[in-house]
Coordinates of C-alpha atoms and ligand atoms in Angstrom, one line a residue:
M1 CA 58.5 111.0 98.0
R2 CA 61.6 109.2 99.0
K3 CA 64.0 111.1 101.2
P4 CA 67.3 112.1 99.6
V5 CA 70.2 110.2 101.0
T6 CA 74.0 110.4 100.8
I7 CA 75.9 107.2 100.0
V8 CA 79.4 106.6 101.3
T9 CA 81.5 103.8 99.8
G10 CA 84.4 102.3 101.7
A11 CA 82.6 103.6 104.7
G12 CA 84.5 101.5 107.2
G13 CA 87.9 102.8 106.1
E14 CA 90.0 105.6 107.7
I15 CA 88.3 108.6 106.0
G16 CA 84.9 106.9 106.3
H17 CA 85.1 106.7 110.1
E18 CA 85.4 110.5 110.5
L19 CA 83.3 111.5 107.5
I20 CA 80.3 109.5 108.7
A21 CA 80.5 111.0 112.2
R22 CA 80.5 114.5 110.7
L23 CA 77.7 113.8 108.1
A24 CA 75.5 112.1 110.7
S25 CA 75.9 114.9 113.2
S26 CA 74.8 117.4 110.6
G27 CA 71.6 115.4 110.0
S28 CA 72.4 113.7 106.7
V29 CA 70.6 110.5 106.0
L30 CA 73.4 108.0 105.2
V31 CA 73.6 104.7 103.3
T32 CA 76.9 102.9 103.2
L33 CA 78.6 100.4 101.1
D34 CA 81.7 98.4 102.3
V35 CA 83.0 95.0 101.8
M36 CA 83.1 94.5 105.6
P37 CA 80.2 95.1 108.1
L38 CA 80.6 98.4 109.8
D39 CA 81.9 98.8 113.3
P40 CA 78.7 98.8 115.5
R41 CA 79.5 102.4 116.7
L42 CA 79.6 103.6 113.1
A43 CA 76.6 101.4 112.0
R44 CA 74.4 103.2 114.6
R45 CA 74.9 106.4 112.7
V46 CA 73.7 105.2 109.3
S47 CA 70.2 104.4 108.0
R48 CA 71.2 101.4 106.1
Q49 CA 74.5 99.6 105.4
F50 CA 75.1 97.4 102.4
V51 CA 77.9 94.8 102.7
G52 CA 79.5 94.2 99.4
S53 CA 81.8 95.6 96.7
V54 CA 81.6 98.6 94.4
T55 CA 82.4 96.1 91.7
D56 CA 79.0 94.4 92.2
T57 CA 76.7 96.1 89.8
S58 CA 73.6 94.1 91.0
L59 CA 74.2 95.4 94.5
L60 CA 74.3 99.0 93.1
E61 CA 71.0 98.2 91.2
R62 CA 69.4 97.4 94.5
V63 CA 70.6 100.7 96.1
L64 CA 69.3 102.5 93.0
A65 CA 65.9 100.9 93.3
E66 CA 65.5 101.6 97.0
F67 CA 67.0 105.1 97.5
E68 CA 67.1 108.5 96.0
V69 CA 70.8 109.4 96.2
D70 CA 71.8 113.0 96.0
R71 CA 75.4 112.8 97.1
V72 CA 78.1 110.1 96.6
F73 CA 81.3 110.1 98.7
H74 CA 83.2 107.4 96.9
L75 CA 86.0 106.4 99.3
A76 CA 86.4 102.7 98.5
A77 CA 89.9 102.0 97.1
R78 CA 92.9 99.8 97.5
L79 CA 95.9 101.9 98.5
S80 CA 99.3 102.3 96.9
T81 CA 101.4 99.5 98.6
R82 CA 98.6 96.9 98.5
S83 CA 97.8 97.6 94.9
E84 CA 101.3 96.8 93.8
F85 CA 100.9 93.2 94.9
T86 CA 97.7 92.6 92.9
P87 CA 97.5 95.2 90.2
A88 CA 94.7 93.7 88.2
T89 CA 92.4 93.3 91.3
A90 CA 93.4 96.8 92.4
H91 CA 92.5 98.2 88.9
H92 CA 89.2 96.3 89.1
V93 CA 88.2 97.8 92.4
N94 CA 89.8 101.3 92.0
V95 CA 88.8 102.0 88.4
E96 CA 85.9 99.7 87.4
G97 CA 84.4 100.3 90.8
T98 CA 84.6 104.1 90.3
L99 CA 83.1 103.7 86.8
N100 CA 80.2 101.7 88.3
L101 CA 79.6 104.4 90.8
L102 CA 79.7 107.2 88.2
E103 CA 77.2 105.3 86.1
F104 CA 75.1 104.8 89.2
A105 CA 75.2 108.5 89.9
Q106 CA 74.2 109.4 86.4
R107 CA 71.3 107.0 86.5
Q108 CA 70.2 108.3 89.9
G109 CA 70.3 111.9 88.6
E110 CA 68.3 110.9 85.5
S111 CA 65.7 109.2 87.7
H112 CA 65.2 112.2 90.1
G113 CA 66.1 114.9 87.6
R114 CA 68.8 116.7 89.7
P115 CA 72.6 116.6 89.5
V116 CA 74.2 114.1 91.8
L117 CA 77.2 115.4 93.7
F118 CA 80.1 113.0 93.4
V119 CA 83.0 113.6 95.8
Y120 CA 86.2 111.7 95.2
P121 CA 89.5 111.5 97.1
S122 CA 92.3 111.3 94.7
S123 CA 95.9 111.3 95.9
V124 CA 99.4 112.8 95.8
A125 CA 100.2 109.4 94.3
A126 CA 98.8 110.8 91.0
Y127 CA 102.2 112.5 90.7
G128 CA 105.4 110.7 89.5
L129 CA 108.8 112.4 89.8
A130 CA 111.4 110.6 87.9
D131 CA 114.3 110.8 90.4
P132 CA 115.5 112.7 93.6
A133 CA 117.0 115.5 91.5
T134 CA 113.6 116.1 89.8
K135 CA 111.9 116.0 93.2
A136 CA 114.3 118.6 94.6
R137 CA 113.9 120.8 91.5
A138 CA 110.1 120.4 91.3
G139 CA 109.4 121.8 94.8
C140 CA 105.8 122.6 95.2
V141 CA 103.9 121.0 92.3
R142 CA 100.7 122.2 90.6
E143 CA 97.9 119.9 89.6
D144 CA 98.9 119.6 85.9
E145 CA 102.6 119.0 86.4
Y146 CA 104.4 115.7 86.7
T147 CA 101.3 113.5 86.4
H148 CA 103.3 110.4 85.5
P149 CA 102.6 108.1 88.4
V150 CA 104.8 105.1 89.1
T151 CA 102.2 103.1 91.0
L152 CA 99.1 101.3 89.8
Y153 CA 97.2 103.1 92.5
G154 CA 98.5 106.5 91.2
C155 CA 97.5 105.5 87.6
N156 CA 94.1 104.5 88.9
K157 CA 93.6 107.8 90.8
L158 CA 94.5 109.8 87.7
S159 CA 92.2 107.8 85.4
C160 CA 89.3 108.2 87.9
E161 CA 89.9 111.9 88.0
Q162 CA 89.6 111.9 84.2
L163 CA 86.5 109.6 84.3
G164 CA 84.8 112.0 86.7
R165 CA 85.6 114.9 84.5
Y166 CA 84.2 113.0 81.5
Y167 CA 80.9 112.2 83.2
T168 CA 80.6 115.8 84.3
R169 CA 81.5 117.6 81.1
H170 CA 81.3 115.2 78.1
Y171 CA 79.2 112.1 79.0
K172 CA 77.5 110.7 75.9
Q173 CA 78.4 113.8 73.9
L174 CA 77.1 112.3 70.7
S175 CA 73.6 111.5 72.0
A176 CA 71.1 114.3 71.5
D177 CA 68.8 113.6 74.4
V178 CA 71.2 113.1 77.3
T179 CA 71.3 115.4 80.3
R180 CA 74.6 115.1 82.3
R181 CA 73.7 114.5 85.9
V182 CA 77.1 114.0 87.6
D183 CA 78.8 116.9 89.4
F184 CA 82.2 115.4 90.1
R185 CA 84.7 117.0 92.5
A186 CA 88.0 115.5 93.5
V187 CA 90.7 116.4 96.0
R188 CA 94.3 115.1 95.8
F189 CA 95.0 114.1 99.4
P190 CA 98.5 114.2 100.8
G191 CA 99.3 111.6 103.5
L192 CA 96.5 111.7 106.0
V193 CA 97.2 111.2 109.7
S194 CA 94.4 110.3 112.1
A195 CA 94.5 109.8 115.8
E196 CA 91.5 107.5 115.7
T197 CA 92.5 104.9 113.0
V198 CA 95.7 103.3 111.7
P199 CA 95.9 103.1 107.9
S200 CA 96.7 99.9 106.1
G201 CA 98.1 99.2 102.6
G202 CA 99.4 102.8 102.0
T203 CA 102.9 104.0 101.5
S204 CA 102.5 107.2 103.5
D205 CA 101.5 105.0 106.5
Y206 CA 104.8 105.4 108.3
A207 CA 103.7 108.8 109.8
S208 CA 100.6 107.3 111.4
E209 CA 102.3 104.1 112.4
M210 CA 105.1 105.9 114.2
I211 CA 102.7 107.9 116.4
H212 CA 100.3 105.1 117.2
A213 CA 103.1 102.6 118.0
A214 CA 104.7 105.2 120.3
A215 CA 101.4 105.8 122.1
R216 CA 100.9 102.0 122.5
G217 CA 104.4 101.6 124.0
E218 CA 105.6 99.6 121.0
S219 CA 108.8 100.0 119.1
Y220 CA 108.6 101.0 115.5
V221 CA 110.8 100.4 112.5
C222 CA 110.3 103.1 109.9
F223 CA 110.5 101.8 106.3
V224 CA 111.6 105.1 104.7
R225 CA 114.8 107.2 105.1
P226 CA 114.9 110.0 107.6
D227 CA 115.0 112.7 104.9
T228 CA 111.9 111.4 103.1
T229 CA 109.6 114.4 102.7
V230 CA 106.0 114.5 101.4
P231 CA 103.0 116.6 102.2
F232 CA 100.5 115.6 105.0
M233 CA 97.4 116.7 106.7
T234 CA 95.3 115.6 109.6
M235 CA 92.2 113.6 109.1
P236 CA 89.9 116.2 110.6
D237 CA 91.2 118.7 108.1
G238 CA 90.8 116.2 105.3
V239 CA 87.2 115.5 106.2
E240 CA 86.5 119.2 106.6
A241 CA 87.9 119.8 103.1
L242 CA 85.7 117.1 101.6
L243 CA 82.6 118.7 103.2
K244 CA 83.6 122.2 102.1
L245 CA 84.3 121.1 98.5
A246 CA 80.9 119.4 98.5
S247 CA 79.1 122.5 99.7
V248 CA 80.3 125.1 97.3
P249 CA 78.3 126.1 94.1
R250 CA 79.7 124.4 91.0
A251 CA 80.2 127.9 89.4
C252 CA 83.0 128.6 92.0
L253 CA 85.1 125.7 90.7
T254 CA 87.6 126.2 87.9
R255 CA 88.8 122.6 87.9
T256 CA 87.6 119.1 88.8
E257 CA 90.6 118.1 90.9
Y258 CA 92.4 120.1 93.6
N259 CA 95.7 119.7 95.5
L260 CA 95.4 119.8 99.3
R261 CA 98.2 119.9 101.9
A262 CA 98.6 121.2 105.4
F263 CA 102.3 120.7 106.0
S264 CA 105.3 119.1 104.5
A265 CA 107.5 117.1 106.9
S266 CA 110.3 114.6 106.7
A267 CA 110.2 111.3 108.5
A268 CA 113.0 112.6 110.8
E269 CA 110.9 115.6 111.8
I270 CA 107.9 113.5 112.5
R271 CA 110.0 111.1 114.5
A272 CA 111.4 114.0 116.6
V273 CA 108.0 115.4 117.5
V274 CA 106.7 111.9 118.4
L275 CA 109.8 111.3 120.6
R276 CA 109.3 114.6 122.4
A277 CA 105.8 113.5 123.3
F278 CA 106.8 109.8 124.1
P279 CA 110.5 110.0 125.2
E280 CA 110.6 106.3 126.1
A281 CA 109.5 105.3 122.5
T282 CA 112.0 103.5 120.2
I283 CA 111.8 104.5 116.5
T284 CA 114.5 103.1 114.2
Y285 CA 114.9 102.9 110.4
A286 CA 115.1 99.9 108.1
V287 CA 114.6 101.2 104.6
D288 CA 112.4 99.2 102.3
E289 CA 113.9 100.3 99.0
K290 CA 110.8 99.5 97.0
R291 CA 108.4 101.4 99.2
Q292 CA 111.0 104.2 99.5
A293 CA 111.0 104.5 95.7
I294 CA 107.3 105.0 95.7
V295 CA 107.4 107.9 98.2
D296 CA 110.5 109.3 96.4
S297 CA 108.3 109.6 93.3
W298 CA 105.8 111.8 95.2
P299 CA 106.4 115.6 95.5
A300 CA 107.9 117.0 98.7
D301 CA 105.0 119.5 98.6
V302 CA 102.0 120.5 96.4
D303 CA 100.6 123.9 95.5
D304 CA 97.1 124.1 97.0
S305 CA 96.4 127.7 95.9
A306 CA 93.5 126.6 93.5
A307 CA 91.6 125.0 96.4
R308 CA 92.3 128.1 98.6
T309 CA 91.1 130.5 95.9
D310 CA 88.2 128.6 94.5
W311 CA 86.5 127.2 97.6
G312 CA 88.3 128.7 100.6
F313 CA 90.3 125.6 101.6
E314 CA 92.1 126.4 104.8
P315 CA 93.4 123.6 107.0
M316 CA 93.2 124.2 110.8
Y317 CA 96.4 122.4 111.7
D318 CA 100.0 123.1 110.7
F319 CA 102.9 120.8 111.6
Q320 CA 103.3 122.0 115.1
S321 CA 99.6 122.3 116.0
A322 CA 98.7 119.0 114.3
F323 CA 100.8 117.2 116.8
R324 CA 100.5 119.5 119.8
D325 CA 96.7 120.1 119.7
Y326 CA 95.3 117.1 117.9
L327 CA 97.4 114.0 117.4
I328 CA 99.4 113.7 120.7
P329 CA 96.4 114.5 123.0
A330 CA 94.0 112.3 121.0
V331 CA 96.3 109.3 120.8
R332 CA 97.2 109.6 124.5
R333 CA 93.4 109.4 125.2
R334 CA 92.9 106.6 122.8
Y335 CA 95.5 104.4 124.4
G336 CA 94.9 105.5 128.0
R337 CA 98.2 107.4 128.3
D338 CA 96.8 110.7 129.5
Ligands
AKB401 C1 98.9 105.8 100.2 O1 99.9 105.9 100.9 O2 98.6 105.0 99.4 C2 97.8 106.8 100.6 C3 97.8 108.0 99.7 C4 99.0 108.9 99.7 O3 97.0 108.1 98.9 N1 97.9 107.2 101.9

């Protein structure tokens, strides 16, 4: 019998780096798919890496033929800023790629007769608040409110959430002999901040860029206003949440997509905490109005009570401890500043 494996798409990206380390150390057999070859340190931890795109259905056929996949962590995506430059390509990767993976999961499940767990990182970008007054009034938003994204990436995330729910609950509803084999679960991530990797192509990137630049001794020009406020969480908390959501019985879940957050902070608050740790750093502002408008359309905070109640989501780090206990010491080590 073939050994059940977990496939991770977009494995070389920010979330992939930490997720693979966690999955490998818990003994999971891993197969990865990424458009770029994996960093050798990451490659050592996986059984097999496929280099290619989630849009390549013949590559997915090869994986299907060779492996018995039990779990899919579908991380591959183009982020919000990058997607605005090439919307049609972004849609192709973000939505058609996800549809390919859902179909792949259904066919895997049909072939081995068990549901395939499909874990999907959606985003705070799924929200769209019309203007600053609406953002101020909205406060902490729940999953079903204000879902009118202003970015292509946000539209893509929302449609993939719906596709996942369709495959889980209604796939081929008019066919008599179809067993649904996809168990789709999504989190809406806030801005994620990692001490190990620097994001690229996102709009919440300023938080990570600020701290990494300061630790490298480089000056940084922040592209949003000081008062810009959105929710964030650390990468270790984000990865822990994915693993926790993947591990709970389906019966515990009352929905297919869950808000997550650990703290809500303004760019000025983040700048202040970074400057306390690296007093010689220079962090200035030059607002990019277009990117600013994107972050302004995201809520200042989200209501994560469904995740807390249904599957015990509980981030380890709040704003103070995220910087004091994780980000500052880890970036110091990373850039030899300790
Ligand atoms: C982005 O900025 O595009 C991402 C996200 C919030 O999903 N970090």
